[in-house]
Coordinates of C-alpha atoms in Angstrom, one line a residue:
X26 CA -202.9 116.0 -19.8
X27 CA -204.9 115.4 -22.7
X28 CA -208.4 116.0 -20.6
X29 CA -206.4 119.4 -19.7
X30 CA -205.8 120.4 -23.2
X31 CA -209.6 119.6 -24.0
X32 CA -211.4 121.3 -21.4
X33 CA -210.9 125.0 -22.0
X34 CA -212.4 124.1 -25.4
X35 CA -215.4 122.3 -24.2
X36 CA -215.7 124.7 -22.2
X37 CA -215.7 128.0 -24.5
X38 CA -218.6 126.0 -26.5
X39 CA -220.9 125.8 -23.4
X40 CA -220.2 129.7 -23.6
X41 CA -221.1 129.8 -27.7
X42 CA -224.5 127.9 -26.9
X43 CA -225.6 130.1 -23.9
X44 CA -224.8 132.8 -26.7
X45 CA -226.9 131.4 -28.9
X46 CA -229.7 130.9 -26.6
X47 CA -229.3 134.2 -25.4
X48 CA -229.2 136.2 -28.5
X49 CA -232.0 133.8 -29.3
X50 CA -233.9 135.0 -26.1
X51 CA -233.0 139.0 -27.3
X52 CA -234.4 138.4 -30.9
X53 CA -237.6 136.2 -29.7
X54 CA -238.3 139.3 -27.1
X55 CA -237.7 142.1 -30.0
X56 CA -239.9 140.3 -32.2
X57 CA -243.0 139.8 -29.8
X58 CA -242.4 143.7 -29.0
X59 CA -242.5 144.4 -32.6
X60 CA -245.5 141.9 -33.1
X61 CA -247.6 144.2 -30.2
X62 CA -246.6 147.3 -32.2
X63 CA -248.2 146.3 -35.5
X64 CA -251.2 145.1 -34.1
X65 CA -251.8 147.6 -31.0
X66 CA -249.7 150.3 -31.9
X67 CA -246.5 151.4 -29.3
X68 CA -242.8 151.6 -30.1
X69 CA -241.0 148.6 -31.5
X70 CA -237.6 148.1 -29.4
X71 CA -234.1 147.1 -30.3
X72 CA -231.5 144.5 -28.5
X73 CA -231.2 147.5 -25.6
X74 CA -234.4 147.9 -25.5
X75 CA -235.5 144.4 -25.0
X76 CA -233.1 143.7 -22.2
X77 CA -233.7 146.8 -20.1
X78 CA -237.2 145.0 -20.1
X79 CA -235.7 142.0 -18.7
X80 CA -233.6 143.6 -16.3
X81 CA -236.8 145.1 -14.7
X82 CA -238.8 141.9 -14.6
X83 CA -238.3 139.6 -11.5
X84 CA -234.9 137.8 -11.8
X85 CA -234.4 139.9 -14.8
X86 CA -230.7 141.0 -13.3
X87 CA -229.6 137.5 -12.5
X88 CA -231.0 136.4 -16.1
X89 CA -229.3 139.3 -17.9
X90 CA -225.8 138.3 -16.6
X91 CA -226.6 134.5 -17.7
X92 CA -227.3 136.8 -21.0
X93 CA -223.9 138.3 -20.5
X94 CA -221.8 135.8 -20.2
X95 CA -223.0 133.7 -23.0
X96 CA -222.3 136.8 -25.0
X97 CA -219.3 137.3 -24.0
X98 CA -218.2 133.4 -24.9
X99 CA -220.1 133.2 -28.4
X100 CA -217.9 136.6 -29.0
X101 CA -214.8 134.6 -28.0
X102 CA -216.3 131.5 -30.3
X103 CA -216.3 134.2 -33.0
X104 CA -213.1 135.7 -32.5
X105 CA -211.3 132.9 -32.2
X106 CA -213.2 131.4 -35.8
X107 CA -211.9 134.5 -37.3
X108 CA -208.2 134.2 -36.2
X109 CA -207.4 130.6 -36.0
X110 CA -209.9 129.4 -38.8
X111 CA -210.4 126.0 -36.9
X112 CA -213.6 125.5 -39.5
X113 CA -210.9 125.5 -42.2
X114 CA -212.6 128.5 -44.2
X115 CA -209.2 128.7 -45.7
X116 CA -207.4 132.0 -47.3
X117 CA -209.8 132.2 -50.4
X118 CA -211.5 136.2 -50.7
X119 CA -215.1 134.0 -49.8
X120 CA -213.3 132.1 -46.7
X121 CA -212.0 135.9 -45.7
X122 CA -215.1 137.5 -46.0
X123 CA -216.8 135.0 -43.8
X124 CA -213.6 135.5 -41.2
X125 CA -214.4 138.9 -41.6
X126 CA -217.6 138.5 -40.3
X127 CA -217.5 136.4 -37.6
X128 CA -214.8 139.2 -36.5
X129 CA -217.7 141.8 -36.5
X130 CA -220.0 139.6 -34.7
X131 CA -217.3 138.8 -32.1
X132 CA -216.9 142.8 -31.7
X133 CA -220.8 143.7 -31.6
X134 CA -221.2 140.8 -29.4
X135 CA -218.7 142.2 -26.5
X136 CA -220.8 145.4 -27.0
X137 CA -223.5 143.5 -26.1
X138 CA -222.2 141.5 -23.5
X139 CA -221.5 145.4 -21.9
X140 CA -224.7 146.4 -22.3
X141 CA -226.0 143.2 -20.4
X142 CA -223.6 144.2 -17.7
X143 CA -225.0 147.8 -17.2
X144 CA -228.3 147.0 -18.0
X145 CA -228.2 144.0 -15.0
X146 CA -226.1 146.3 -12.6
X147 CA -227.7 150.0 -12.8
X148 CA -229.7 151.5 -10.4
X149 CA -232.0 153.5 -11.9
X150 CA -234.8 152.3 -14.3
X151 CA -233.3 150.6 -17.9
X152 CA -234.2 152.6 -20.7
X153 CA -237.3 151.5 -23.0
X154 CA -238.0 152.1 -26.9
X155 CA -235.0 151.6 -28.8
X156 CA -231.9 153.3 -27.2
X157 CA -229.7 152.1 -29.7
X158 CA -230.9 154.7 -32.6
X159 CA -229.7 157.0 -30.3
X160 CA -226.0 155.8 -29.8
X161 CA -226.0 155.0 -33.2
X162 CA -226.4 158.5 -34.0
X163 CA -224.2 159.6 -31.5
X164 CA -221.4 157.4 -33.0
X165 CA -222.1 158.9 -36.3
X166 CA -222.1 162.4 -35.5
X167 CA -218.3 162.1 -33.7
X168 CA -217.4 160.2 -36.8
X169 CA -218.6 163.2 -39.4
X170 CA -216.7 165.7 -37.9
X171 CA -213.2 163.2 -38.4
X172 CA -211.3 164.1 -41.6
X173 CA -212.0 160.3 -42.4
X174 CA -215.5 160.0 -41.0
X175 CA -217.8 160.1 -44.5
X176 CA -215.6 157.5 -45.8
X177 CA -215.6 155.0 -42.9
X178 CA -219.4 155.2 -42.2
X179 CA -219.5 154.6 -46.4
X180 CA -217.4 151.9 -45.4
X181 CA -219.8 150.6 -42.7
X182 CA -222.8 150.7 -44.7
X183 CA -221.4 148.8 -47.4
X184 CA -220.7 145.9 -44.9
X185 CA -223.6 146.2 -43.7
X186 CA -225.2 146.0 -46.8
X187 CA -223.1 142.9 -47.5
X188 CA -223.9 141.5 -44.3
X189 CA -228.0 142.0 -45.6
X190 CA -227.0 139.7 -49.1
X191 CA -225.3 137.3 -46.6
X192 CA -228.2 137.4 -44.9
X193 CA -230.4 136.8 -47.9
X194 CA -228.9 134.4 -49.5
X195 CA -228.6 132.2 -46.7
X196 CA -232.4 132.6 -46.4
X197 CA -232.7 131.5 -50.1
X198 CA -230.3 128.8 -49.5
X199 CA -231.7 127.3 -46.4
X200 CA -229.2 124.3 -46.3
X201 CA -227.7 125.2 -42.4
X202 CA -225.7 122.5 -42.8
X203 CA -223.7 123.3 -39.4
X204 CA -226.9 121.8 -37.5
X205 CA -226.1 118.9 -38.0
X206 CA -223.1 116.4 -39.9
X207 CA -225.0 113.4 -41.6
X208 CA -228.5 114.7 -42.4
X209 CA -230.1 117.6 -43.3
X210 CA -232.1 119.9 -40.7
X211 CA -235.7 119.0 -40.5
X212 CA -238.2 121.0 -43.0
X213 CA -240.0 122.8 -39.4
X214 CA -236.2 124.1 -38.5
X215 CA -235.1 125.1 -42.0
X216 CA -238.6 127.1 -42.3
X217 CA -237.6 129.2 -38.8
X218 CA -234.1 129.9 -40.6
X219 CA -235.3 130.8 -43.5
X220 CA -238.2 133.3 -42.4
X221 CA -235.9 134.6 -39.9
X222 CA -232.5 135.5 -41.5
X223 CA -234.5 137.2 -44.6
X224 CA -236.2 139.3 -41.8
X225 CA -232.3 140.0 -41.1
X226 CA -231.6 140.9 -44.2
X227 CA -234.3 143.2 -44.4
X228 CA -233.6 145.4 -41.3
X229 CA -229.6 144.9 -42.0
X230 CA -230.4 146.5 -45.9
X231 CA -232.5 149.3 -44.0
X232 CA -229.7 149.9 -41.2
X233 CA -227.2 150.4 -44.1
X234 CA -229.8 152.9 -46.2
X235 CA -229.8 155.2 -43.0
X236 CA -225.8 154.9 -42.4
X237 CA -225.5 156.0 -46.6
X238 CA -228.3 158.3 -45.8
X239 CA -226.0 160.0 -43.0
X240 CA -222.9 160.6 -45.5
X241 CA -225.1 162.1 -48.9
X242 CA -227.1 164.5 -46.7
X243 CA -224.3 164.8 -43.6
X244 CA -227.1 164.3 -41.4
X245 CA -226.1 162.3 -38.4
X246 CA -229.7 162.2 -37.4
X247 CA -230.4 160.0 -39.9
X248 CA -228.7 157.1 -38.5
X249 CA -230.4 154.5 -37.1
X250 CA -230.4 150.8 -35.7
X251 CA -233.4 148.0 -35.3
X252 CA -235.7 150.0 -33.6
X253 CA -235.2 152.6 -36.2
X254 CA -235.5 150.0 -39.1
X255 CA -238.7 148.5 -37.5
X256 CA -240.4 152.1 -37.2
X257 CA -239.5 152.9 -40.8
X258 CA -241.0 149.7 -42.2
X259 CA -244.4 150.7 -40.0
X260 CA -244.3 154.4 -41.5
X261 CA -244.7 153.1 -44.9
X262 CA -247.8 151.8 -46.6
X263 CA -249.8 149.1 -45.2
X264 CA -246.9 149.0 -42.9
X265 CA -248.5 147.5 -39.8
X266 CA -249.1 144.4 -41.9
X267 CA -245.6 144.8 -43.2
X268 CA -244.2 145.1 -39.9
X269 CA -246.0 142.3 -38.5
X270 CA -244.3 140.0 -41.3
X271 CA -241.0 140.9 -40.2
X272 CA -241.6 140.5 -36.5
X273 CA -242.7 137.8 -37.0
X274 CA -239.6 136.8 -38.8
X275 CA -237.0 138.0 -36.3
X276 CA -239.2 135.8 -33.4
X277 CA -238.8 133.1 -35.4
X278 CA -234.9 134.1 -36.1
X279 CA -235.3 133.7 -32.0
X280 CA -236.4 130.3 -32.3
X281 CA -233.9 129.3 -34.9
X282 CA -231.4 130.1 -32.5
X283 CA -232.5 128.5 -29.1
X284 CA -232.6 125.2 -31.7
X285 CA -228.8 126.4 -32.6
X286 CA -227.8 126.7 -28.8
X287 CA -228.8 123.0 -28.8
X288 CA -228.3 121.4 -32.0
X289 CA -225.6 124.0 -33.4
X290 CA -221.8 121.8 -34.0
X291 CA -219.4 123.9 -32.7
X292 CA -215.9 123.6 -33.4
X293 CA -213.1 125.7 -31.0
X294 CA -209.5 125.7 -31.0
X295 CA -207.5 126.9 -28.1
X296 CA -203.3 127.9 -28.6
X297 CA -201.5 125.0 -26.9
X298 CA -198.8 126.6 -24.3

């Protein structure tokens, strides 16, 4: 009975490291996209964008469903961290916040998960570019024209902007204790990390400029995701260098986290029935 009780939980943190390795996969992809940009001109692409190019490359479909399902688990992981706290975060305003988060990743993760679904299973060519800038928008325009709108994307953009300090300071930090228990991740690892997540908290801070952007000009156009954050930094000055330094910092994110889908400690609880 006790192997019983054990095994869905096992099993959920197979899920969370095909997760990892697959949103490791997504950010190693967007970043060599972006990479190509800077140096050769093109579009940079976003999570979407990335995996439509997978779904057309041979075995991409089969691949993208891999993708999907280890989405769909590390969302679980996540929702599950955010309800039953088996990391022992605790009820303090920093333990919520981080509960808070992984309850947003869990959410953009089945989102992602979906698109990895449609992406694999469509007919018809997958999109290129960045089509998330453009459901982004789409998103924001519904929610202007609801008497609450302004103050929920507000809202949105100051998590986001929260999620970008999260981002940074965990870059500055560089401890990523949860690799391992008894020693302290190897300099080479911490390095990926700490490039990577303050190329996060770049594009995250940009993300949340357009959403703010959107509610003091009522401009749903303004909106935008990673492919629109990546194009911004590329319109400014010098900003094919510029780009190529944070490219190069979400491939390396990628890295980071195809050595988290392997080295990661992952704690789930499961209800007992």
């Amino acid at each position: 009975m006790k192997m019983m009780r054990q095994s869905p939980a096992r099993s959920l943190t197979v899920f969370a490291r095909l997760g990892f390795a697959a949103g490791g996969l997504v950010y190693l992809l967007i970043g060599v996209v972006a990479i190509d940009a800077a140096l050769n001109g093109g579009r940079p692409s976003d999570n979407q964008g990335v995996m439509g190019t997978v779904a057309d490359a041979p075995g991409g479909r089969l691949l993208l469903l891999l993708c999907a399902l280890g989405f769909a688990g590390y969302a679980f992981w996540r929702l599950t961290e955010a309800a039953l706290d088996p990391e022992h975060r605790g009820q303090s305003m920093k333990g919520k916040f981080e509960r808070a988060g992984y309850a947003l990743s869990g959410i953009i993760h089945i989102g992602l998960a979906a698109a990895a679904v449609r992406l694999a299973t469509r007919n018809t060519p997958s999109p290129n570019g960045a089509p998330g800038d453009e459901a982004v928008q789409d998103w924001s325009a519904w929610l202007m024209e609801q008497p609450a709108g302004p103050v929920l994307l507000g809202l949105a953009a100051l998590v986001l902007f929260a999620t970008a300090a999260a981002q940074a300071i965990k870059a500055y930090k560089a401890r990523f204790d949860e690799l391992a228990s008894d020693v302290p991740a190897p300099d080479k690892v911490r390095l990926l990390g700490r490039v990577g997540y303050a190329a996060r908290a770049l594009v995250f801070a940009l993300m949340a400029w357009f959403l703010l952007n959107v509610v003091i000009h009522h401009n749903p156009e303004e909106a935008g995701g990673l492919g629109a954050a990546l194009r911004h930094l590329r319109a400014q000055d010098h900003g094919p260098l510029l780009l190529l330094a944070v490219a190069t910092g979400l491939a390396l994110f990628g890295v980071f986290s195809l050595v988290e889908a392997r080295y990661r400690h992952l704690r789930v609880d499961t209800p007992r029935i």
